[in-house]
PDB file of C-alpha atoms in Angstrom:
ATOM      1  CA  MET A1130      -7.197  -0.705 -20.376  1.00 87.00           C
ATOM      2  CA  LYS A1131      -7.708  -2.193 -16.915  1.00 93.00           C
ATOM      3  CA  GLN A1132      -4.521  -2.253 -14.831  1.00 96.00           C
ATOM      4  CA  HIS A1133      -4.241  -3.697 -11.335  1.00 97.00           C
ATOM      5  CA  TYR A1134      -2.896  -1.718  -8.404  1.00 97.00           C
ATOM      6  CA  ILE A1135      -3.040  -4.900  -6.335  1.00 98.00           C
ATOM      7  CA  PRO A1136      -1.525  -7.689  -8.451  1.00 96.00           C
ATOM      8  CA  ARG A1137      -3.440 -10.811  -9.320  1.00 96.00           C
ATOM      9  CA  CYS A1138      -0.641 -12.996  -7.919  1.00 96.00           C
ATOM     10  CA  TYR A1139      -1.642 -11.596  -4.517  1.00 98.00           C
ATOM     11  CA  LEU A1140      -5.419 -11.655  -5.038  1.00 97.00           C
ATOM     12  CA  LYS A1141      -5.285 -15.284  -6.207  1.00 97.00           C
ATOM     13  CA  ARG A1142      -4.097 -16.266  -2.762  1.00 97.00           C
ATOM     14  CA  PHE A1143      -7.515 -15.227  -1.441  1.00 98.00           C
ATOM     15  CA  SER A1144      -9.422 -17.061  -4.180  1.00 97.00           C
ATOM     16  CA  ASP A1145     -10.643 -20.649  -4.071  1.00 93.00           C
ATOM     17  CA  ASN A1146     -10.341 -21.005  -7.864  1.00 93.00           C
ATOM     18  CA  GLU A1147      -7.753 -18.348  -8.971  1.00 84.00           C
ATOM     19  CA  LYS A1148     -10.248 -16.820 -11.424  1.00 90.00           C
ATOM     20  CA  SER A1149     -12.776 -15.112  -9.159  1.00 96.00           C
ATOM     21  CA  ILE A1150     -12.835 -13.889  -5.585  1.00 98.00           C
ATOM     22  CA  HIS A1151     -15.552 -13.680  -2.915  1.00 98.00           C
ATOM     23  CA  THR A1152     -16.224  -9.967  -2.540  1.00 98.00           C
ATOM     24  CA  TYR A1153     -18.138  -7.627  -0.262  1.00 98.00           C
ATOM     25  CA  ASP A1154     -18.954  -4.269  -1.870  1.00 97.00           C
ATOM     26  CA  LYS A1155     -19.170  -1.538   0.795  1.00 97.00           C
ATOM     27  CA  GLN A1156     -20.562   1.024  -1.618  1.00 94.00           C
ATOM     28  CA  HIS A1157     -23.592  -1.110  -2.439  1.00 95.00           C
ATOM     29  CA  SER A1158     -23.775  -3.340   0.658  1.00 96.00           C
ATOM     30  CA  LYS A1159     -23.698  -6.426  -1.540  1.00 96.00           C
ATOM     31  CA  ARG A1160     -21.664  -9.602  -1.743  1.00 96.00           C
ATOM     32  CA  TYR A1161     -20.846 -11.413  -4.945  1.00 97.00           C
ATOM     33  CA  ASN A1162     -18.236 -13.527  -6.660  1.00 97.00           C
ATOM     34  CA  ALA A1163     -16.169 -11.031  -8.650  1.00 97.00           C
ATOM     35  CA  SER A1164     -13.910 -11.706 -11.589  1.00 96.00           C
ATOM     36  CA  MET A1165     -10.262 -11.170 -10.727  1.00 94.00           C
ATOM     37  CA  MET A1166     -10.116  -8.763 -13.670  1.00 94.00           C
ATOM     38  CA  SER A1167     -12.819  -6.500 -12.225  1.00 95.00           C
ATOM     39  CA  VAL A1168     -11.415  -5.604  -8.798  1.00 97.00           C
ATOM     40  CA  CYS A1169      -8.426  -3.570  -7.554  1.00 97.00           C
ATOM     41  CA  CYS A1170      -7.808  -2.078 -10.978  1.00 96.00           C
ATOM     42  CA  GLU A1171      -8.267   1.228 -12.797  1.00 96.00           C
ATOM     43  CA  ASP A1172      -8.229   2.277 -16.416  1.00 95.00           C
ATOM     44  CA  ASP A1173      -4.729   3.144 -17.670  1.00 95.00           C
ATOM     45  CA  LEU A1174      -3.277   3.592 -14.205  1.00 96.00           C
ATOM     46  CA  TYR A1175       0.276   3.074 -15.501  1.00 97.00           C
ATOM     47  CA  THR A1176      -0.191   3.888 -19.205  1.00 96.00           C
ATOM     48  CA  MET A1177       2.026   6.711 -20.436  1.00 95.00           C
ATOM     49  CA  SER A1178       0.828   8.987 -23.214  1.00 93.00           C
ATOM     50  CA  ASP A1179       2.127   8.796 -26.786  1.00 92.00           C
ATOM     51  CA  GLU A1180       3.452  12.343 -26.451  1.00 92.00           C
ATOM     52  CA  TYR A1181       5.427  11.543 -23.306  1.00 91.00           C
ATOM     53  CA  VAL A1182       6.847   8.314 -24.756  1.00 92.00           C
ATOM     54  CA  ARG A1183       7.906  10.060 -27.951  1.00 91.00           C
ATOM     55  CA  SER A1184       9.521  12.967 -26.072  1.00 88.00           C
ATOM     56  CA  ASN A1185      11.352  10.641 -23.690  1.00 87.00           C
ATOM     57  CA  ASN A1186      12.710   8.465 -26.485  1.00 89.00           C
ATOM     58  CA  GLU A1187      13.778  11.455 -28.588  1.00 84.00           C
ATOM     59  CA  GLU A1188      15.734  12.882 -25.670  1.00 76.00           C
ATOM     60  CA  GLY A1189      17.548   9.572 -25.338  1.00 72.00           C
ATOM     61  CA  LYS A1190      16.789   9.144 -21.617  1.00 69.00           C
ATOM     62  CA  SER A1191      15.727   5.553 -22.204  1.00 76.00           C
ATOM     63  CA  THR A1192      13.630   3.557 -24.631  1.00 85.00           C
ATOM     64  CA  ILE A1193      10.118   3.062 -23.322  1.00 91.00           C
ATOM     65  CA  ASP A1194       6.629   2.420 -24.631  1.00 93.00           C
ATOM     66  CA  ASN A1195       3.190   3.180 -23.253  1.00 95.00           C
ATOM     67  CA  LEU A1196       3.076   0.031 -21.121  1.00 94.00           C
ATOM     68  CA  SER A1197       6.678  -0.123 -19.888  1.00 94.00           C
ATOM     69  CA  ILE A1198       5.679   0.455 -16.266  1.00 95.00           C
ATOM     70  CA  GLU A1199       2.998  -2.211 -16.250  1.00 95.00           C
ATOM     71  CA  LYS A1200       4.793  -4.872 -18.301  1.00 95.00           C
ATOM     72  CA  GLU A1201       8.550  -4.446 -17.938  1.00 94.00           C
ATOM     73  CA  HIS A1202       8.560  -3.265 -14.337  1.00 95.00           C
ATOM     74  CA  PHE A1203       5.608  -4.929 -12.640  1.00 96.00           C
ATOM     75  CA  ALA A1204       4.605  -7.963 -14.738  1.00 95.00           C
ATOM     76  CA  ASP A1205       8.115  -9.055 -15.730  1.00 96.00           C
ATOM     77  CA  THR A1206      10.153  -8.037 -12.684  1.00 96.00           C
ATOM     78  CA  VAL A1207       8.360  -7.085  -9.456  1.00 96.00           C
ATOM     79  CA  GLU A1208       5.416  -9.479  -9.393  1.00 97.00           C
ATOM     80  CA  PRO A1209       7.306 -12.749 -10.069  1.00 97.00           C
ATOM     81  CA  LEU A1210       9.668 -11.910  -7.187  1.00 97.00           C
ATOM     82  CA  TYR A1211       6.723 -10.915  -4.995  1.00 97.00           C
ATOM     83  CA  SER A1212       4.956 -14.201  -5.704  1.00 97.00           C
ATOM     84  CA  GLN A1213       8.131 -16.155  -4.937  1.00 97.00           C
ATOM     85  CA  MET A1214       8.606 -14.310  -1.632  1.00 97.00           C
ATOM     86  CA  LEU A1215       5.034 -15.044  -0.550  1.00 97.00           C
ATOM     87  CA  LYS A1216       5.499 -18.747  -1.306  1.00 97.00           C
ATOM     88  CA  GLN A1217       8.645 -18.769   0.816  1.00 97.00           C
ATOM     89  CA  ILE A1218       6.675 -17.269   3.693  1.00 97.00           C
ATOM     90  CA  ASP A1219       4.095 -20.050   3.247  1.00 97.00           C
ATOM     91  CA  GLU A1220       6.843 -22.671   3.526  1.00 96.00           C
ATOM     92  CA  ILE A1221       8.274 -21.126   6.686  1.00 96.00           C
ATOM     93  CA  LYS A1222       4.774 -20.983   8.178  1.00 96.00           C
ATOM     94  CA  GLU A1223       4.240 -24.681   7.481  1.00 94.00           C
ATOM     95  CA  GLU A1224       7.495 -25.540   9.266  1.00 94.00           C
ATOM     96  CA  TRP A1225       6.446 -23.527  12.325  1.00 94.00           C
ATOM     97  CA  ILE A1226       2.975 -25.077  12.446  1.00 91.00           C
ATOM     98  CA  SER A1227       4.284 -28.629  11.978  1.00 90.00           C
ATOM     99  CA  GLY A1228       6.971 -28.071  14.593  1.00 86.00           C
ATOM    100  CA  LYS A1229       9.787 -29.098  12.227  1.00 81.00           C
ATOM    101  CA  ASP A1230      11.664 -25.824  12.389  1.00 83.00           C
ATOM    102  CA  HIS A1231      11.415 -22.325  13.846  1.00 91.00           C
ATOM    103  CA  TYR A1232      13.260 -20.406  11.152  1.00 94.00           C
ATOM    104  CA  ARG A1233      13.182 -16.631  11.590  1.00 95.00           C
ATOM    105  CA  LEU A1234      13.728 -14.231   8.735  1.00 96.00           C
ATOM    106  CA  LEU A1235      17.150 -12.651   8.516  1.00 96.00           C
ATOM    107  CA  HIS A1236      17.355  -8.866   8.351  1.00 96.00           C
ATOM    108  CA  GLU A1237      18.004  -9.043   4.608  1.00 97.00           C
ATOM    109  CA  GLU A1238      14.902 -11.202   4.141  1.00 97.00           C
ATOM    110  CA  LYS A1239      12.800  -8.847   6.240  1.00 98.00           C
ATOM    111  CA  ARG A1240      14.038  -5.987   4.089  1.00 97.00           C
ATOM    112  CA  GLU A1241      13.124  -7.857   0.908  1.00 97.00           C
ATOM    113  CA  LEU A1242       9.610  -8.455   2.213  1.00 98.00           C
ATOM    114  CA  ALA A1243       9.439  -4.805   3.303  1.00 98.00           C
ATOM    115  CA  LEU A1244      10.403  -3.708  -0.231  1.00 98.00           C
ATOM    116  CA  HIS A1245       7.387  -5.575  -1.587  1.00 98.00           C
ATOM    117  CA  ILE A1246       5.133  -4.061   1.069  1.00 98.00           C
ATOM    118  CA  VAL A1247       6.335  -0.537   0.300  1.00 98.00           C
ATOM    119  CA  THR A1248       5.971  -1.113  -3.441  1.00 98.00           C
ATOM    120  CA  GLN A1249       2.417  -2.352  -2.886  1.00 98.00           C
ATOM    121  CA  TYR A1250       1.646   0.672  -0.715  1.00 97.00           C
ATOM    122  CA  PHE A1251       2.982   3.096  -3.304  1.00 97.00           C
ATOM    123  CA  ARG A1252       0.854   1.434  -6.005  1.00 97.00           C
ATOM    124  CA  LEU A1253      -2.407   2.213  -4.214  1.00 97.00           C
ATOM    125  CA  PRO A1254      -4.263   4.977  -6.100  1.00 95.00           C
ATOM    126  CA  GLN A1255      -4.891   7.005  -2.936  1.00 95.00           C
ATOM    127  CA  ILE A1256      -1.176   7.039  -2.176  1.00 95.00           C
ATOM    128  CA  GLY A1257      -0.233   7.899  -5.753  1.00 94.00           C
ATOM    129  CA  ASP A1258      -2.754  10.750  -5.858  1.00 93.00           C
ATOM    130  CA  SER A1259      -1.415  12.120  -2.576  1.00 93.00           C
ATOM    131  CA  MET A1260       2.229  11.984  -3.676  1.00 93.00           C
ATOM    132  CA  VAL A1261       1.548  13.639  -7.023  1.00 92.00           C
ATOM    133  CA  ASP A1262      -0.613  16.297  -5.374  1.00 90.00           C
ATOM    134  CA  ASP A1263       2.137  17.082  -2.847  1.00 88.00           C
ATOM    135  CA  TYR A1264       4.673  17.425  -5.663  1.00 88.00           C
ATOM    136  CA  VAL A1265       2.447  19.691  -7.773  1.00 86.00           C
ATOM    137  CA  ARG A1266       1.621  21.951  -4.823  1.00 87.00           C
ATOM    138  CA  ALA A1267       5.315  22.228  -3.948  1.00 85.00           C
ATOM    139  CA  GLU A1268       6.097  23.157  -7.554  1.00 82.00           C
ATOM    140  CA  LYS A1269       3.333  25.765  -7.516  1.00 83.00           C
ATOM    141  CA  ALA A1270       4.736  27.253  -4.309  1.00 79.00           C
ATOM    142  CA  GLY A1271       8.180  27.436  -5.930  1.00 80.00           C
ATOM    143  CA  ILE A1272       6.845  29.118  -9.075  1.00 77.00           C
ATOM    144  CA  ASP A1273       4.894  31.680  -7.058  1.00 80.00           C
ATOM    145  CA  MET A1274       7.970  32.446  -4.995  1.00 82.00           C
ATOM    146  CA  LEU A1275      10.067  32.891  -8.151  1.00 80.00           C
ATOM    147  CA  LYS A1276       7.484  35.263  -9.641  1.00 81.00           C
ATOM    148  CA  HIS A1277       7.494  37.293  -6.429  1.00 78.00           C
ATOM    149  CA  ILE A1278      11.306  37.510  -6.420  1.00 81.00           C
ATOM    150  CA  MET A1279      11.395  38.605 -10.074  1.00 81.00           C
ATOM    151  CA  ALA A1280       8.779  41.267  -9.400  1.00 78.00           C
ATOM    152  CA  SER A1281      10.730  42.563  -6.391  1.00 82.00           C
ATOM    153  CA  GLN A1282      14.084  42.623  -8.164  1.00 84.00           C
ATOM    154  CA  THR A1283      12.838  44.270 -11.374  1.00 86.00           C
ATOM    155  CA  GLY A1284      10.122  46.457  -9.926  1.00 81.00           C
ATOM    156  CA  ASN A1285       7.737  44.999 -12.495  1.00 80.00           C
ATOM    157  CA  GLU A1286       4.604  43.756 -10.713  1.00 77.00           C
ATOM    158  CA  GLU A1287       3.443  42.027 -13.885  1.00 75.00           C
ATOM    159  CA  PHE A1288       5.720  39.120 -13.043  1.00 68.00           C
ATOM    160  CA  LYS A1289       3.259  38.209 -10.292  1.00 76.00           C
ATOM    161  CA  ASN A1290       0.491  37.875 -12.854  1.00 77.00           C
ATOM    162  CA  LEU A1291       2.312  35.495 -15.171  1.00 73.00           C
ATOM    163  CA  ASN A1292       0.227  32.406 -15.835  1.00 76.00           C
ATOM    164  CA  ILE A1293       2.711  29.559 -15.531  1.00 71.00           C
ATOM    165  CA  GLY A1294       0.995  26.219 -15.483  1.00 69.00           C
ATOM    166  CA  ILE A1295       2.315  22.916 -14.210  1.00 73.00           C
ATOM    167  CA  LYS A1296       2.088  20.013 -16.597  1.00 79.00           C
ATOM    168  CA  CYS A1297       3.006  16.491 -15.606  1.00 83.00           C
ATOM    169  CA  GLU A1298       2.698  12.954 -16.915  1.00 92.00           C
ATOM    170  CA  LYS A1299       0.972  11.499 -13.862  1.00 94.00           C
ATOM    171  CA  PRO A1300       1.879   7.789 -14.323  1.00 95.00           C
ATOM    172  CA  ALA A1301       5.546   8.626 -14.873  1.00 93.00           C
ATOM    173  CA  LEU A1302       5.667  11.218 -12.089  1.00 94.00           C
ATOM    174  CA  HIS A1303       4.000   8.832  -9.627  1.00 96.00           C
ATOM    175  CA  ALA A1304       6.455   6.076 -10.579  1.00 95.00           C
ATOM    176  CA  ASN A1305       9.542   8.273 -10.295  1.00 94.00           C
ATOM    177  CA  LEU A1306       8.445   9.647  -6.933  1.00 95.00           C
ATOM    178  CA  SER A1307       7.816   6.217  -5.476  1.00 96.00           C
ATOM    179  CA  TYR A1308       8.232   2.667  -6.748  1.00 96.00           C
ATOM    180  CA  LEU A1309      10.872   3.524  -9.384  1.00 95.00           C
ATOM    181  CA  ASN A1310      12.876   5.592  -6.911  1.00 96.00           C
ATOM    182  CA  ASP A1311      15.419   3.133  -5.517  1.00 96.00           C
ATOM    183  CA  GLU A1312      16.637   5.489  -2.791  1.00 96.00           C
ATOM    184  CA  THR A1313      13.115   6.093  -1.496  1.00 96.00           C
ATOM    185  CA  LEU A1314      12.188   2.421  -1.682  1.00 97.00           C
ATOM    186  CA  MET A1315      15.277   1.288   0.184  1.00 97.00           C
ATOM    187  CA  SER A1316      14.998   3.923   2.911  1.00 97.00           C
ATOM    188  CA  PHE A1317      11.368   2.945   3.583  1.00 97.00           C
ATOM    189  CA  ALA A1318      12.178  -0.780   3.483  1.00 97.00           C
ATOM    190  CA  GLU A1319      15.157  -0.441   5.809  1.00 98.00           C
ATOM    191  CA  ALA A1320      13.087   1.519   8.334  1.00 97.00           C
ATOM    192  CA  ILE A1321      10.387  -1.170   8.312  1.00 98.00           C
ATOM    193  CA  ALA A1322      12.861  -4.071   8.432  1.00 98.00           C
ATOM    194  CA  ASN A1323      14.437  -2.641  11.597  1.00 97.00           C
ATOM    195  CA  ASN A1324      11.161  -3.269  13.441  1.00 98.00           C
ATOM    196  CA  ILE A1325       9.554  -6.390  14.942  1.00 98.00           C
ATOM    197  CA  PHE A1326       7.850  -8.802  12.535  1.00 98.00           C
ATOM    198  CA  VAL A1327       5.090 -11.058  13.902  1.00 98.00           C
ATOM    199  CA  PHE A1328       3.188 -13.412  11.613  1.00 98.00           C
ATOM    200  CA  TRP A1329      -0.352 -14.189  12.796  1.00 98.00           C
ATOM    201  CA  VAL A1330      -1.664 -17.532  11.552  1.00 98.00           C
ATOM    202  CA  SER A1331      -5.271 -18.608  10.998  1.00 97.00           C
ATOM    203  CA  PRO A1332      -5.334 -22.321  10.026  1.00 95.00           C
ATOM    204  CA  GLU A1333      -9.004 -21.933   9.047  1.00 96.00           C
ATOM    205  CA  LYS A1334      -8.155 -19.247   6.443  1.00 97.00           C
ATOM    206  CA  ASP A1335     -10.254 -16.598   8.195  1.00 98.00           C
ATOM    207  CA  PHE A1336      -8.276 -13.463   7.301  1.00 98.00           C
ATOM    208  CA  TYR A1337      -9.785 -10.880   4.957  1.00 98.00           C
ATOM    209  CA  THR A1338      -7.927  -8.666   2.565  1.00 98.00           C
ATOM    210  CA  SER A1339      -9.197  -5.600   0.718  1.00 98.00           C
ATOM    211  CA  ASP A1340      -8.523  -2.980  -1.924  1.00 98.00           C
ATOM    212  CA  PHE A1341      -6.467  -1.119   0.731  1.00 98.00           C
ATOM    213  CA  PRO A1342      -4.725  -3.991   2.528  1.00 98.00           C
ATOM    214  CA  ILE A1343      -1.875  -2.137   4.272  1.00 98.00           C
ATOM    215  CA  VAL A1344      -2.971  -0.363   7.432  1.00 97.00           C
ATOM    216  CA  VAL A1345      -1.006   1.446  10.139  1.00 95.00           C
ATOM    217  CA  SER A1346      -2.547   1.463  13.617  1.00 93.00           C
ATOM    218  CA  PRO A1347      -1.121   4.239  15.817  1.00 92.00           C
ATOM    219  CA  HIS A1348      -0.900   3.178  19.455  1.00 93.00           C
ATOM    220  CA  ILE A1349      -0.183   6.784  20.490  1.00 93.00           C
ATOM    221  CA  GLU A1350      -2.033   9.785  19.049  1.00 88.00           C
ATOM    222  CA  ASP A1351      -0.498  12.768  17.246  1.00 85.00           C
ATOM    223  CA  VAL A1352       2.770  11.045  16.353  1.00 88.00           C
ATOM    224  CA  ARG A1353       4.749  12.322  13.379  1.00 87.00           C
ATOM    225  CA  PRO A1354       3.984   9.895  10.499  1.00 87.00           C
ATOM    226  CA  MET A1355       7.534   8.939   9.575  1.00 90.00           C
ATOM    227  CA  TYR A1356       7.828   7.139   6.239  1.00 93.00           C
ATOM    228  CA  MET A1357       4.179   7.999   5.518  1.00 92.00           C
ATOM    229  CA  GLY A1358       3.348   6.275   8.801  1.00 92.00           C
ATOM    230  CA  LEU A1359       4.771   2.911   7.768  1.00 95.00           C
ATOM    231  CA  ALA A1360       7.574   3.110  10.351  1.00 94.00           C
ATOM    232  CA  GLN A1361       6.337   5.686  12.815  1.00 93.00           C
ATOM    233  CA  TYR A1362       6.864   5.643  16.560  1.00 95.00           C
ATOM    234  CA  ALA A1363       4.316   3.411  18.355  1.00 96.00           C
ATOM    235  CA  GLY A1364       2.913   2.289  15.026  1.00 96.00           C
ATOM    236  CA  GLU A1365       1.796  -1.179  14.006  1.00 97.00           C
ATOM    237  CA  LEU A1366       1.772  -1.885  10.295  1.00 97.00           C
ATOM    238  CA  THR A1367      -0.463  -4.787   9.279  1.00 98.00           C
ATOM    239  CA  MET A1368      -0.951  -6.569   5.968  1.00 98.00           C
ATOM    240  CA  PRO A1369      -2.586  -9.922   5.109  1.00 98.00           C
ATOM    241  CA  LEU A1370      -0.213 -12.124   3.126  1.00 98.00           C
ATOM    242  CA  SER A1371      -2.785 -14.874   2.597  1.00 98.00           C
ATOM    243  CA  PRO A1372      -6.058 -16.043   4.195  1.00 98.00           C
ATOM    244  CA  GLU A1373      -3.823 -17.874   6.684  1.00 98.00           C
ATOM    245  CA  ILE A1374      -1.201 -15.213   7.430  1.00 98.00           C
ATOM    246  CA  VAL A1375      -1.294 -11.575   8.523  1.00 98.00           C
ATOM    247  CA  LEU A1376       1.950  -9.719   9.144  1.00 98.00           C
ATOM    248  CA  SER A1377       2.148  -7.196  11.982  1.00 98.00           C
ATOM    249  CA  VAL A1378       5.227  -4.960  12.046  1.00 98.00           C
ATOM    250  CA  TYR A1379       5.630  -3.305  15.451  1.00 98.00           C
ATOM    251  CA  ASP A1380       7.766  -0.244  16.128  1.00 97.00           C
ATOM    252  CA  ARG A1381      10.792  -1.662  17.942  1.00 97.00           C
ATOM    253  CA  GLU A1382      11.284   1.324  20.230  1.00 96.00           C
ATOM    254  CA  TYR A1383       7.736   1.411  21.621  1.00 97.00           C
ATOM    255  CA  PHE A1384       6.976  -2.332  21.621  1.00 97.00           C
ATOM    256  CA  LYS A1385      10.073  -3.477  23.505  1.00 96.00           C
ATOM    257  CA  ASP A1386       8.014  -6.201  25.172  1.00 96.00           C
ATOM    258  CA  LYS A1387       7.522  -7.932  21.799  1.00 96.00           C
ATOM    259  CA  GLU A1388      11.243  -8.247  21.028  1.00 96.00           C
ATOM    260  CA  SER A1389      11.239 -11.988  21.723  1.00 96.00           C
ATOM    261  CA  LEU A1390       8.419 -12.460  19.191  1.00 96.00           C
ATOM    262  CA  ASP A1391      10.387 -11.020  16.275  1.00 97.00           C
ATOM    263  CA  GLY A1392      10.037 -13.453  13.372  1.00 96.00           C
ATOM    264  CA  CYS A1393       7.560 -15.728  15.141  1.00 96.00           C
ATOM    265  CA  PHE A1394       4.515 -17.364  13.574  1.00 97.00           C
ATOM    266  CA  ILE A1395       1.751 -17.293  16.194  1.00 96.00           C
ATOM    267  CA  GLU A1396      -1.715 -18.814  15.903  1.00 96.00           C
ATOM    268  CA  ALA A1397      -4.241 -15.989  16.103  1.00 97.00           C
ATOM    269  CA  ASP A1398      -7.152 -16.337  18.487  1.00 97.00           C
ATOM    270  CA  ALA A1399     -10.670 -15.239  17.512  1.00 97.00           C
ATOM    271  CA  LYS A1400     -10.118 -11.756  18.940  1.00 98.00           C
ATOM    272  CA  GLU A1401      -6.997 -11.176  16.845  1.00 98.00           C
ATOM    273  CA  VAL A1402      -8.746 -12.429  13.701  1.00 98.00           C
ATOM    274  CA  ARG A1403     -11.613  -9.985  14.329  1.00 98.00           C
ATOM    275  CA  ARG A1404      -9.196  -7.119  14.933  1.00 98.00           C
ATOM    276  CA  GLN A1405      -7.305  -7.746  11.734  1.00 98.00           C
ATOM    277  CA  ASN A1406     -10.469  -8.204   9.659  1.00 98.00           C
ATOM    278  CA  LEU A1407     -12.040  -5.033  11.030  1.00 98.00           C
ATOM    279  CA  LEU A1408      -8.951  -3.075   9.960  1.00 97.00           C
ATOM    280  CA  ARG A1409      -9.346  -4.408   6.428  1.00 98.00           C
ATOM    281  CA  TYR A1410     -13.052  -3.536   6.448  1.00 98.00           C
ATOM    282  CA  PHE A1411     -12.623  -0.045   7.928  1.00 97.00           C
ATOM    283  CA  TYR A1412      -9.930   1.048   5.458  1.00 97.00           C
ATOM    284  CA  ALA A1413     -11.330  -0.615   2.327  1.00 97.00           C
ATOM    285  CA  SER A1414     -12.393   1.953  -0.251  1.00 96.00           C
ATOM    286  CA  ARG A1415     -14.961  -0.399  -1.699  1.00 97.00           C
ATOM    287  CA  HIS A1416     -14.072  -4.099  -1.758  1.00 98.00           C
ATOM    288  CA  VAL A1417     -13.313  -6.590   1.015  1.00 98.00           C
ATOM    289  CA  PHE A1418     -12.330 -10.167   0.095  1.00 98.00           C
ATOM    290  CA  SER A1419     -12.851 -13.408   1.996  1.00 98.00           C
ATOM    291  CA  TYR A1420     -11.497 -16.801   0.942  1.00 98.00           C
ATOM    292  CA  LYS A1421     -14.330 -18.481   2.861  1.00 97.00           C
ATOM    293  CA  ASN A1422     -17.052 -16.115   1.604  1.00 97.00           C
ATOM    294  CA  ASP A1423     -17.780 -15.270   5.240  1.00 97.00           C
ATOM    295  CA  PHE A1424     -18.707 -11.618   5.734  1.00 97.00           C
ATOM    296  CA  GLY A1425     -20.605 -12.068   8.978  1.00 96.00           C
ATOM    297  CA  LEU A1426     -18.312  -9.621  10.787  1.00 97.00           C
ATOM    298  CA  ILE A1427     -19.129  -6.903   8.248  1.00 97.00           C
ATOM    299  CA  ASP A1428     -22.848  -7.631   8.542  1.00 96.00           C
ATOM    300  CA  PHE A1429     -22.591  -7.283  12.319  1.00 95.00           C
ATOM    301  CA  ALA A1430     -20.630  -4.011  12.131  1.00 94.00           C
ATOM    302  CA  TYR A1431     -23.078  -2.590   9.593  1.00 94.00           C
ATOM    303  CA  GLN A1432     -26.106  -3.488  11.704  1.00 93.00           C
ATOM    304  CA  LEU A1433     -24.447  -2.002  14.769  1.00 92.00           C
ATOM    305  CA  LYS A1434     -23.684   1.358  13.113  1.00 90.00           C
ATOM    306  CA  GLY A1435     -26.444   1.462  10.535  1.00 93.00           C
ATOM    307  CA  LYS A1436     -23.870   2.427   7.932  1.00 93.00           C
ATOM    308  CA  HIS A1437     -20.476   1.366   6.634  1.00 96.00           C
ATOM    309  CA  ILE A1438     -17.287   2.784   8.099  1.00 93.00           C
ATOM    310  CA  PHE A1439     -14.837   4.396   5.673  1.00 94.00           C
ATOM    311  CA  MET A1440     -11.512   5.243   7.278  1.00 92.00           C
ATOM    312  CA  LYS A1441      -8.618   6.824   5.402  1.00 88.00           C
ATOM    313  CA  PRO A1442      -4.900   7.049   6.155  1.00 85.00           C
ATOM    314  CA  ASN A1443      -3.646  10.423   7.322  1.00 72.00           C
ATOM    315  CA  LEU A1444      -2.048  11.666   4.097  1.00 69.00           C
ATOM    316  CA  ASN A1445      -2.894  15.347   4.307  1.00 63.00           C
ATOM    317  CA  SER A1446       0.206  17.501   4.099  1.00 64.00           C
ATOM    318  CA  GLU A1447       0.630  21.232   3.928  1.00 60.00           C
ATOM    319  CA  ILE A1448       3.128  23.012   1.694  1.00 56.00           C
ATOM    320  CA  VAL A1449       4.281  26.247   3.308  1.00 57.00           C
ATOM    321  CA  SER A1450       6.259  28.982   1.549  1.00 58.00           C
ATOM    322  CA  GLY A1451       6.992  32.606   2.296  1.00 60.00           C
ATOM    323  CA  LEU A1452       3.853  33.504   0.358  1.00 62.00           C
ATOM    324  CA  GLY A1453       1.428  31.344   2.242  1.00 63.00           C
ATOM    325  CA  ARG A1454       0.106  27.803   2.419  1.00 65.00           C
ATOM    326  CA  TYR A1455      -0.658  25.521  -0.504  1.00 57.00           C
TER     327      TYR A1455
END
């Protein structure tokens, strides 16, 4: 069953008909009009196994079914609120452009938007794979340490040879580590909301989005990636909210000169549009989307390099225990 990691309520904003979307495929160097049901989705990304559902319900933790994450959490709760928030941003943008009002988001509103950004980031398959992998490696380090302690305390070296596997229900583990973990979500959102929000506007609907729309640009190298980089020192988080709006979130400590721009909607010049679109292109795993079906920038970059650029976020982490590195 196909399940979206980027919701259709977001993708539809980059479509001129809400059913299909103009797409550039980096893997095949082709452009085509793709069905909304065929992009930014994976088979059974959130589907929990029958065995896990049965075990969970028998233990009385809660009553769930195979599609509880997709339907009850995302389709019924998160995505309607996300769609509403994006429409509110559109309305504020229109007031700025028309000159009627210069409303700036309150801290609570910035935090609400940040919650949706963090949730979207956690839904990305690359992020989910990284979080689950970190957890499993940490568990393996703990098991190996326990086996070593038992062998030392009992004098029985056979403890070190015990084959203790790690079994997990990946959709449930991913969810509980990230977008179903209220404490984690709120801490990430609060850290982002404390920074400077600038909304870049393209009246001609020039902004791309992609299958990896949230990018962090470090303005200083070798900085500790706090909050998975989303709120790191000297970092700039960017995400397209529509073909007309890209949000840049600047680290408040490093970008003190942008303090007066917090909450502003600023018309992007051609250079800023190119910068934002190149970020979407560089970090896309496969698909880049354009409301205007204009992929000239990608054609130019491809001709210049002779190949496509595939950049990835720095998610590599190392688990260290007294027995070594995992």
